[in-house]
CSV table of C-alpha atoms in Angstrom, one decimal:
chain,number,residue,atom,x,y,z
A,1,UNK,CA,14.5,-5.1,-6.1
A,2,UNK,CA,11.3,-3.4,-5.1
A,3,UNK,CA,13.4,-1.2,-2.4
A,4,UNK,CA,16.3,-0.4,-4.3
A,5,UNK,CA,13.5,0.7,-7.2
A,6,UNK,CA,11.5,2.6,-4.4
A,7,UNK,CA,14.8,4.8,-3.5
A,8,UNK,CA,15.9,5.3,-7.5
A,9,UNK,CA,11.9,6.5,-8.0
A,10,UNK,CA,12.1,8.6,-5.0
A,11,UNK,CA,15.2,10.2,-6.4
A,12,UNK,CA,14.0,10.4,-9.9
A,13,UNK,CA,10.6,12.5,-8.9
A,14,UNK,CA,12.7,14.7,-6.8
A,15,UNK,CA,10.6,15.0,-3.6
A,16,UNK,CA,7.5,16.2,-5.1
A,17,UNK,CA,5.8,12.8,-5.0
A,18,UNK,CA,5.9,10.9,-1.5
A,19,UNK,CA,6.2,6.9,-2.3
A,20,UNK,CA,4.9,4.6,0.4
A,21,UNK,CA,7.3,1.6,0.6
A,22,UNK,CA,5.2,-0.6,2.6
A,23,UNK,CA,4.9,-4.0,0.5
A,24,UNK,CA,7.7,-6.7,0.7
A,25,UNK,CA,6.2,-8.1,-2.6
A,26,UNK,CA,3.6,-6.7,-5.6
A,27,UNK,CA,1.8,-9.8,-4.3
A,28,UNK,CA,1.3,-8.3,-1.1
A,29,UNK,CA,0.5,-4.9,-2.7
A,30,UNK,CA,-2.5,-6.4,-4.9
A,31,UNK,CA,-4.0,-8.0,-1.9
A,32,UNK,CA,-3.7,-4.7,-0.3
A,33,UNK,CA,-5.8,-3.0,-2.7
A,34,UNK,CA,-8.1,-5.9,-3.3
A,35,UNK,CA,-9.1,-5.7,0.5
A,36,UNK,CA,-10.7,-2.2,-0.2
A,37,UNK,CA,-12.2,-3.2,-3.3
A,38,UNK,CA,-14.2,-6.0,-1.3
A,39,UNK,CA,-15.2,-4.3,1.4
A,40,UNK,CA,-19.0,-5.2,1.7
A,41,UNK,CA,-19.7,-1.6,3.1
A,42,UNK,CA,-17.9,0.2,0.3
A,43,UNK,CA,-19.4,-1.9,-2.5
A,44,UNK,CA,-22.6,-1.3,-1.0
A,45,UNK,CA,-22.3,2.3,-1.0
A,46,UNK,CA,-20.8,2.6,-4.6
A,47,UNK,CA,-23.8,0.3,-5.7
A,48,UNK,CA,-26.6,2.2,-3.4
A,49,UNK,CA,-25.9,5.8,-2.1
A,50,UNK,CA,-23.3,6.8,-4.0
A,51,UNK,CA,-24.4,5.4,-7.2
A,52,UNK,CA,-26.3,8.8,-8.9
A,53,UNK,CA,-24.1,11.2,-7.1
A,54,UNK,CA,-21.0,9.2,-9.3
A,55,UNK,CA,-22.9,9.4,-12.1
A,56,UNK,CA,-23.5,12.7,-12.1
A,57,UNK,CA,-19.8,13.9,-11.1
A,58,UNK,CA,-18.6,11.7,-14.0
A,59,UNK,CA,-21.5,13.2,-16.0
A,60,UNK,CA,-20.1,16.9,-15.1
A,61,UNK,CA,-16.6,15.6,-15.7
A,62,UNK,CA,-16.7,14.6,-19.1
A,63,UNK,CA,-19.0,17.5,-20.1
A,64,UNK,CA,-16.5,19.9,-19.3
A,65,UNK,CA,-13.9,18.0,-21.6
A,66,UNK,CA,-16.8,17.9,-24.6
A,67,UNK,CA,-13.9,19.7,-26.9
A,68,UNK,CA,-11.2,16.8,-26.1
A,69,UNK,CA,-13.4,13.4,-26.5
A,70,UNK,CA,-15.9,14.8,-29.2
A,71,UNK,CA,-15.7,11.9,-31.7
A,72,UNK,CA,-13.8,9.3,-29.5
A,73,UNK,CA,-14.9,5.9,-29.7
A,74,UNK,CA,-13.5,3.4,-27.8
A,75,UNK,CA,-12.6,4.4,-24.0
A,76,UNK,CA,-10.8,2.4,-21.2
A,77,UNK,CA,-11.3,3.7,-17.5
A,78,UNK,CA,-8.7,2.4,-15.3
A,79,UNK,CA,-9.6,1.7,-11.5
A,80,UNK,CA,-13.0,1.9,-12.2
A,81,UNK,CA,-14.4,-0.1,-9.6
A,82,UNK,CA,-18.5,-0.5,-10.0
A,83,UNK,CA,-17.9,1.5,-12.7
A,84,UNK,CA,-20.1,4.4,-13.1
A,85,UNK,CA,-17.8,6.3,-15.8
A,86,UNK,CA,-17.9,3.6,-17.8
A,87,UNK,CA,-21.6,3.5,-17.5
A,88,UNK,CA,-21.6,7.8,-18.4
A,89,UNK,CA,-19.0,7.0,-21.8
A,90,UNK,CA,-21.2,4.3,-22.4
A,91,UNK,CA,-24.3,6.7,-22.4
A,92,UNK,CA,-22.6,9.5,-25.2
A,93,UNK,CA,-22.2,6.3,-27.3
A,94,UNK,CA,-18.7,5.0,-27.0
A,95,UNK,CA,-17.3,1.3,-26.6
A,96,UNK,CA,-16.6,1.9,-23.0
A,97,UNK,CA,-14.8,-0.5,-20.6
A,98,UNK,CA,-13.3,-0.1,-16.7
A,99,UNK,CA,-10.2,-2.1,-15.5
A,100,UNK,CA,-10.1,-2.9,-12.0
A,101,UNK,CA,-8.3,-5.8,-9.7
A,102,UNK,CA,-11.9,-6.9,-8.8
A,103,UNK,CA,-14.1,-7.4,-11.7
A,104,UNK,CA,-18.2,-5.6,-11.1
A,105,UNK,CA,-20.1,-6.5,-14.4
A,106,UNK,CA,-21.3,-5.1,-17.0
A,107,UNK,CA,-19.0,-2.1,-16.3
A,108,UNK,CA,-15.5,-3.4,-15.0
A,109,UNK,CA,-13.5,-6.5,-15.6
A,110,UNK,CA,-10.7,-8.0,-14.2
A,111,UNK,CA,-7.3,-6.8,-14.7
A,112,UNK,CA,-4.1,-4.9,-13.2
A,113,UNK,CA,-3.2,-1.2,-14.6
A,114,UNK,CA,0.3,-2.2,-14.3
A,115,UNK,CA,0.1,-4.9,-16.9
A,116,UNK,CA,-3.1,-4.3,-19.7
A,117,UNK,CA,-4.2,-7.5,-21.1
A,118,UNK,CA,-4.7,-5.2,-24.7
A,119,UNK,CA,-2.9,-4.9,-27.7
A,120,UNK,CA,-1.0,-1.6,-28.7
A,121,UNK,CA,-3.1,1.4,-30.0
A,122,UNK,CA,-6.5,0.0,-29.1
A,123,UNK,CA,-8.3,2.7,-27.3
A,124,UNK,CA,-8.6,6.8,-28.5
A,125,UNK,CA,-9.5,7.9,-24.8
A,126,UNK,CA,-8.6,6.7,-21.5
A,127,UNK,CA,-9.8,8.1,-18.2
A,128,UNK,CA,-8.2,7.3,-14.5
A,129,UNK,CA,-8.5,9.0,-11.0
A,130,UNK,CA,-6.2,6.4,-9.3
A,131,UNK,CA,-3.0,7.6,-10.1
A,132,UNK,CA,-2.2,7.8,-6.2
A,133,UNK,CA,-3.3,3.9,-5.8
A,134,UNK,CA,-0.6,3.1,-8.5
A,135,UNK,CA,2.3,1.5,-7.0
A,136,UNK,CA,4.7,1.7,-10.1
A,137,UNK,CA,3.7,4.9,-11.7
A,138,UNK,CA,6.3,4.5,-14.8
A,139,UNK,CA,4.8,1.5,-15.5
A,140,UNK,CA,1.1,3.0,-15.2
A,141,UNK,CA,1.6,5.8,-17.5
A,142,UNK,CA,3.8,3.8,-20.1
A,143,UNK,CA,0.8,1.3,-20.3
A,144,UNK,CA,-1.6,4.3,-20.5
A,145,UNK,CA,0.5,5.5,-23.6
A,146,UNK,CA,1.0,1.8,-25.0
A,147,UNK,CA,-2.7,1.0,-25.4
A,148,UNK,CA,-4.0,4.7,-26.7
A,149,UNK,CA,-4.1,5.0,-30.2
A,150,UNK,CA,-2.4,8.0,-32.1
A,151,UNK,CA,-4.2,11.3,-31.5
A,152,UNK,CA,-5.8,9.6,-28.3
A,153,UNK,CA,-6.5,11.3,-25.6
A,154,UNK,CA,-5.4,10.3,-21.9
A,155,UNK,CA,-7.2,12.1,-18.8
A,156,UNK,CA,-5.7,12.0,-15.3
A,157,UNK,CA,-7.4,13.4,-12.5
A,158,UNK,CA,-5.1,13.7,-9.5
A,159,UNK,CA,-5.3,15.4,-6.0
A,160,UNK,CA,-2.3,17.3,-4.9
A,161,UNK,CA,-0.5,17.5,-1.0
A,162,UNK,CA,-3.4,15.1,0.3
A,163,UNK,CA,-2.6,11.8,2.2
A,164,UNK,CA,-5.1,9.8,0.8
A,165,UNK,CA,-6.1,6.6,2.7
A,166,UNK,CA,-4.8,3.4,3.9
A,167,UNK,CA,-4.8,2.0,0.4
A,168,UNK,CA,-2.7,5.2,-0.7
A,169,UNK,CA,0.6,4.3,-2.9
A,170,UNK,CA,2.0,8.0,-3.3
A,171,UNK,CA,1.4,11.5,-2.2
A,172,UNK,CA,1.2,14.1,-5.3
A,173,UNK,CA,2.8,17.3,-4.2
A,174,UNK,CA,3.4,18.7,-7.4
A,175,UNK,CA,2.1,17.3,-10.6
A,176,UNK,CA,5.3,18.1,-13.0
A,177,UNK,CA,7.5,14.6,-12.3
A,178,UNK,CA,4.1,13.1,-13.4
A,179,UNK,CA,3.6,15.1,-16.5
A,180,UNK,CA,7.8,14.0,-17.2
A,181,UNK,CA,6.6,10.4,-17.0
A,182,UNK,CA,4.8,10.8,-20.0
A,183,UNK,CA,7.5,9.9,-23.4
A,184,UNK,CA,4.8,9.4,-26.0
A,185,UNK,CA,2.5,12.3,-25.0
A,186,UNK,CA,2.1,16.1,-25.5
A,187,UNK,CA,0.2,17.9,-22.4
A,188,UNK,CA,-2.6,19.8,-23.6
A,189,UNK,CA,-4.2,21.2,-20.6
A,190,UNK,CA,-3.1,21.3,-17.0
A,191,UNK,CA,-6.0,23.3,-14.6
A,192,UNK,CA,-7.4,23.0,-11.1
A,193,UNK,CA,-10.6,21.5,-11.1
A,194,UNK,CA,-13.3,20.7,-8.1
A,195,UNK,CA,-14.4,17.1,-8.5
A,196,UNK,CA,-17.2,17.1,-5.1
A,197,UNK,CA,-17.9,13.4,-5.7
A,198,UNK,CA,-14.1,12.4,-5.7
A,199,UNK,CA,-12.0,14.9,-4.1
A,200,UNK,CA,-9.7,15.4,-7.3
A,201,UNK,CA,-8.6,18.8,-7.4
A,202,UNK,CA,-6.3,19.0,-10.7
A,203,UNK,CA,-7.0,17.5,-14.1
A,204,UNK,CA,-4.2,16.8,-16.8
A,205,UNK,CA,-4.9,15.8,-20.5
A,206,UNK,CA,-2.7,14.9,-22.6
A,207,UNK,CA,-2.8,13.7,-26.6
A,208,UNK,CA,-0.8,10.3,-27.7
A,209,UNK,CA,1.9,11.5,-30.4
């Protein structure tokens, strides 16, 4: 079933997103992603020398999007690891929480981006920069839309034409297929960016219909 789905998805995305088919099951995918997240050397960097750099980076990211996030109250960050983006949003006065396969209190709780354990329309701001780590892009995006309130904002940071690392699940050559997957939101911004702290180079912002 998984292999058939991959073939369909690759065709659906018209070759503009390369999907890697390297897992025999969803459990294998989760195990692979957890391997990276539990790497003690990476955790040491995330919580140590990289902590303030990422705080500064996310402060800049949300500052440039100030007009879209003003008056937002409940934020969800997907794939947040140690949670610097959550830290920044809380500092801005929001009730924010992050989701990842491994919890990192107090900012990130354990969860699955493809199966969010939240009620419909719970958040008015959603942010993620891990689209390339999603195994099922349609399911990931549908979950973002499901938990987003009407008129809520969804911000995606992605990187184009970059192979990523051994934990990447896809390579985005063109953002258009990603945009088309959104069924219940309107694209309000598609622009080049330069995130020095995480390598993302394009930003897509949607407003929930």
